[in-house]
Amino acid sequence: MEDNEKNLELFKAVLGTISNIDIQTSITGKTGLHLIKNGNIDVIILDIQLPDMNGIDICKELRKLDKYKKTPILAVTSFAMKGDKERILDAGFNDYIAKPILIKDFRDSVVKFLE
Ligand SMILES: [Mg+2]
């Protein structure tokens, strides 16, 4: 989930280089949450700042569901304030990727969690 179109295109382009991957995207929290709840997603990538919900609340919501208790959820955010990383990890995210993303690190991180 990412509301910035340029970022979304970049994420899709980078993730598209991973073999056997099926990518589903959403630019809003509500649509994304619906998509995830009704699907069976292996790795979830969440922007923290979305127009209608924030990624932290989405992550907390997903963690309440049995099927997403242990699914890797990665935060992608430009938040850089002290304490933000702790807040994100406390919400149940497995990892935190800073924006602007470093393409190789972003891809490696997703691949690691897909294994
Ligand atoms: Mg955003």
XYZ file of N, CA and C and ligand atoms in Angstrom:
346
model
N 0.836 -1.189 0.000
C 0.000 0.000 0.000
C 0.872 1.240 0.000
N 0.631 2.085 -0.955
C 1.435 3.309 -1.084
C 0.593 4.297 -1.884
N 0.438 5.501 -1.363
C -0.428 6.463 -2.046
C 0.317 7.346 -3.041
N 1.651 7.352 -2.951
C 2.407 8.157 -3.896
C 2.649 7.341 -5.169
N 2.088 7.813 -6.279
C 2.123 7.023 -7.515
C 3.528 6.712 -8.003
N 4.415 7.692 -7.860
C 5.801 7.478 -8.303
C 6.458 6.381 -7.476
N 6.242 6.445 -6.164
C 6.807 5.406 -5.298
C 6.208 4.053 -5.629
N 4.895 4.041 -5.824
C 4.209 2.784 -6.121
C 4.766 2.154 -7.396
N 4.963 2.986 -8.420
C 5.527 2.475 -9.684
C 6.936 1.927 -9.466
N 7.687 2.633 -8.649
C 9.060 2.182 -8.370
C 9.034 0.849 -7.622
N 8.191 0.749 -6.592
C 8.102 -0.503 -5.823
C 7.714 -1.662 -6.742
N 6.739 -1.400 -7.620
C 6.271 -2.456 -8.520
C 7.378 -2.883 -9.484
N 8.123 -1.898 -9.971
C 9.211 -2.206 -10.908
C 10.289 -3.043 -10.214
N 10.615 -2.668 -8.989
C 11.667 -3.395 -8.258
C 11.177 -4.797 -7.894
N 9.975 -4.877 -7.369
C 9.445 -6.183 -6.946
C 9.187 -7.090 -8.142
N 8.898 -6.475 -9.282
C 8.649 -7.237 -10.497
C 9.874 -8.015 -10.978
N 11.038 -7.668 -10.454
C 12.264 -8.385 -10.831
C 12.444 -9.657 -9.995
N 11.571 -9.867 -9.033
C 11.625 -11.092 -8.219
C 10.803 -12.155 -8.948
N 11.383 -13.355 -9.093
C 10.650 -14.378 -9.848
C 9.484 -14.948 -9.046
N 8.487 -15.419 -9.757
C 7.292 -16.038 -9.153
C 6.604 -15.136 -8.140
N 6.480 -13.892 -8.460
C 5.822 -12.978 -7.531
C 4.540 -12.425 -8.163
N 3.526 -12.333 -7.350
C 2.258 -11.758 -7.788
C 2.040 -10.532 -6.896
N 1.991 -9.366 -7.526
C 1.935 -8.124 -6.751
C 0.531 -7.526 -6.802
N 0.004 -7.205 -5.641
C -1.275 -6.503 -5.590
C -1.039 -5.187 -4.878
N -1.636 -4.121 -5.421
C -1.357 -2.812 -4.847
C -2.637 -2.065 -4.496
N -2.478 -1.123 -3.598
C -3.582 -0.237 -3.268
C -3.023 1.121 -2.888
N -3.739 2.176 -3.248
C -3.286 3.521 -2.882
C -4.054 4.064 -1.678
N -5.002 3.300 -1.185
C -5.688 3.726 0.037
C -5.651 2.600 1.074
N -5.783 2.983 2.328
C -5.739 2.007 3.412
C -6.933 1.074 3.413
N -8.109 1.641 3.261
C -9.328 0.824 3.330
C -9.381 -0.238 2.242
N -9.083 0.163 1.014
C -9.085 -0.796 -0.099
C -8.020 -1.860 0.119
N -6.854 -1.420 0.543
C -5.754 -2.351 0.773
C -6.078 -3.357 1.858
N -6.654 -2.850 2.925
C -7.016 -3.711 4.049
C -8.035 -4.766 3.609
N -8.985 -4.344 2.817
C -10.003 -5.241 2.280
C -9.354 -6.329 1.416
N -8.454 -5.882 0.554
C -7.731 -6.781 -0.339
C -6.923 -7.822 0.452
N -6.251 -7.354 1.475
C -5.406 -8.256 2.275
C -6.268 -9.241 3.058
N -7.322 -8.711 3.698
C -8.196 -9.568 4.507
C -8.825 -10.674 3.678
N -9.158 -10.362 2.432
C -9.814 -11.338 1.563
C -8.829 -12.169 0.749
N -7.557 -11.914 0.944
C -6.557 -12.641 0.186
C -5.696 -13.502 1.091
N -4.582 -13.899 0.538
C -3.637 -14.698 1.300
C -2.251 -14.199 0.908
N -1.859 -13.114 1.528
C -0.648 -12.401 1.117
C 0.562 -12.914 1.910
N 1.686 -13.085 1.202
C 2.895 -13.621 1.850
C 3.748 -12.544 2.522
N 3.811 -11.384 1.889
C 4.557 -10.263 2.470
C 3.755 -8.990 2.210
N 3.583 -8.199 3.252
C 2.794 -6.968 3.123
C 3.724 -5.760 3.282
N 3.630 -4.827 2.352
C 4.446 -3.618 2.406
C 3.518 -2.429 2.586
N 3.711 -1.737 3.683
C 2.787 -0.671 4.047
C 3.467 0.677 4.176
N 2.960 1.636 3.462
C 3.345 3.033 3.663
C 2.690 3.437 4.990
N 3.364 4.231 5.773
C 2.771 4.655 7.050
C 1.747 5.769 6.838
N 2.063 6.689 5.921
C 1.147 7.808 5.684
C 0.298 7.564 4.447
N -0.948 7.202 4.680
C -1.911 6.993 3.602
C -3.028 8.006 3.794
N -3.781 8.306 2.735
C -4.779 9.366 2.860
C -5.897 9.088 3.877
N -6.290 7.829 3.997
C -7.466 7.532 4.825
C -7.169 6.813 6.139
N -6.042 6.167 6.223
C -5.709 5.438 7.457
C -4.204 5.531 7.607
N -3.675 5.243 8.788
C -2.223 5.165 8.829
C -1.782 3.721 8.958
N -0.588 3.476 8.430
C -0.065 2.117 8.330
C 0.015 1.407 9.673
N 0.247 2.177 10.713
C 0.357 1.581 12.049
C -0.981 0.956 12.457
N -2.062 1.670 12.218
C -3.392 1.126 12.539
C -3.717 -0.085 11.662
N -3.308 -0.032 10.410
C -3.552 -1.157 9.501
C -2.797 -2.391 9.993
N -1.559 -2.193 10.386
C -0.752 -3.306 10.880
C -1.391 -3.915 12.130
N -1.806 -3.071 13.052
C -2.440 -3.565 14.287
C -3.691 -4.363 13.978
N -4.456 -3.872 13.019
C -5.696 -4.539 12.600
C -5.395 -5.921 12.019
N -4.363 -5.987 11.181
C -3.997 -7.262 10.557
C -3.493 -8.269 11.581
N -2.782 -7.775 12.570
C -2.225 -8.678 13.585
C -3.316 -9.332 14.439
N -4.511 -8.767 14.422
C -5.627 -9.358 15.168
C -6.173 -10.598 14.477
N -5.853 -10.732 13.170
C -6.376 -11.860 12.401
C -5.412 -13.033 12.464
N -5.942 -14.216 12.716
C -5.098 -15.411 12.827
C -4.179 -15.598 11.629
N -4.744 -15.420 10.422
C -3.916 -15.710 9.234
C -2.799 -14.696 9.008
N -2.865 -13.557 9.653
C -1.799 -12.570 9.488
C -0.995 -12.301 10.765
N -1.118 -13.212 11.722
C -0.354 -13.054 12.970
C 1.153 -13.060 12.722
N 1.582 -13.918 11.791
C 3.034 -14.079 11.594
C 3.514 -13.658 10.213
N 2.617 -13.142 9.396
C 2.995 -12.708 8.045
C 3.951 -11.508 8.143
N 5.046 -11.527 7.385
C 5.926 -10.357 7.409
C 5.193 -9.086 6.942
N 5.252 -8.062 7.744
C 4.693 -6.761 7.371
C 5.822 -5.732 7.471
N 6.110 -5.098 6.339
C 7.204 -4.138 6.284
C 6.667 -2.730 6.149
N 7.202 -1.835 6.957
C 6.801 -0.431 6.871
C 7.752 0.285 5.916
N 7.185 1.117 5.057
C 8.007 1.973 4.201
C 7.584 3.394 4.520
N 8.509 4.168 5.024
C 8.111 5.485 5.491
C 9.239 6.497 5.461
N 8.861 7.739 5.286
C 9.863 8.796 5.340
C 9.919 9.417 6.743
N 9.139 8.872 7.666
C 9.243 9.336 9.060
C 10.681 9.130 9.519
N 11.259 10.129 10.088
C 12.632 9.944 10.545
C 12.809 10.499 11.945
N 11.694 10.713 12.618
C 11.766 11.271 13.966
C 12.249 10.213 14.948
N 12.914 10.702 15.962
C 13.378 9.794 17.007
C 12.149 9.110 17.619
N 12.228 7.811 17.783
C 11.112 7.097 18.390
C 10.166 6.494 17.378
N 10.236 6.959 16.137
C 9.324 6.425 15.113
C 9.588 4.958 14.823
N 10.847 4.605 14.746
C 11.184 3.215 14.445
C 10.632 2.303 15.552
N 10.814 2.703 16.784
C 10.307 1.920 17.922
C 8.789 1.799 17.841
N 8.128 2.901 17.521
C 6.671 2.935 17.443
C 6.189 1.968 16.354
N 6.906 1.948 15.260
C 6.547 1.090 14.128
C 6.758 -0.388 14.487
N 7.891 -0.681 15.085
C 8.156 -2.080 15.444
C 7.199 -2.546 16.551
N 6.875 -1.650 17.471
C 5.929 -1.981 18.549
C 4.540 -2.319 17.998
N 4.186 -1.719 16.864
C 2.867 -1.952 16.271
C 2.755 -3.340 15.643
N 3.899 -4.033 15.505
C 3.852 -5.388 14.962
C 4.518 -5.557 13.605
N 5.146 -4.479 13.122
C 5.877 -4.603 11.859
C 7.137 -5.446 12.075
N 7.541 -6.184 11.031
C 8.766 -6.977 11.113
C 9.999 -6.156 10.793
N 9.809 -5.142 9.950
C 10.966 -4.343 9.551
C 10.503 -2.976 9.092
N 11.473 -2.128 8.903
C 11.240 -0.730 8.601
C 12.182 -0.334 7.475
N 11.654 0.208 6.391
C 12.473 0.636 5.263
C 12.265 2.137 5.082
N 13.358 2.884 5.102
C 13.249 4.336 4.990
C 13.094 4.768 3.542
N 12.263 5.790 3.342
C 12.114 6.411 2.021
C 12.987 7.649 1.971
N 13.624 8.002 0.876
C 13.601 7.262 -0.387
C 14.310 5.907 -0.258
N 13.723 4.901 -0.884
C 14.274 3.556 -0.732
C 15.589 3.404 -1.493
N 16.427 2.516 -0.974
C 17.618 2.091 -1.709
C 17.172 0.813 -2.402
N 17.185 0.844 -3.732
C 16.569 -0.242 -4.502
C 17.049 -1.628 -4.099
N 18.358 -1.799 -3.973
C 18.879 -3.132 -3.658
C 18.445 -3.572 -2.250
N 18.529 -2.648 -1.302
C 18.161 -2.988 0.088
C 16.676 -3.340 0.180
N 15.857 -2.576 -0.529
C 14.415 -2.810 -0.529
C 14.115 -4.205 -1.091
N 14.709 -4.511 -2.241
C 14.492 -5.802 -2.877
C 15.002 -6.928 -1.977
N 16.210 -6.775 -1.454
C 16.802 -7.815 -0.582
C 15.920 -8.070 0.632
N 15.385 -7.006 1.197
C 14.562 -7.131 2.383
C 13.286 -7.931 2.079
N 12.659 -7.622 0.954
C 11.434 -8.339 0.573
C 11.751 -9.803 0.274
N 12.840 -10.041 -0.451
C 13.232 -11.414 -0.789
C 13.472 -12.217 0.494
N 14.146 -11.601 1.426
C 14.441 -12.266 2.713
C 13.138 -12.712 3.391
N 12.148 -11.845 3.391
C 10.889 -12.183 4.058
C 9.989 -13.103 3.234
N 10.272 -13.219 1.946
C 9.498 -14.148 1.113
C 9.967 -15.590 1.319
N 11.174 -15.736 1.850
C 11.748 -17.099 1.990
C 11.113 -17.873 3.133
Mg 2.162 8.049 1.739
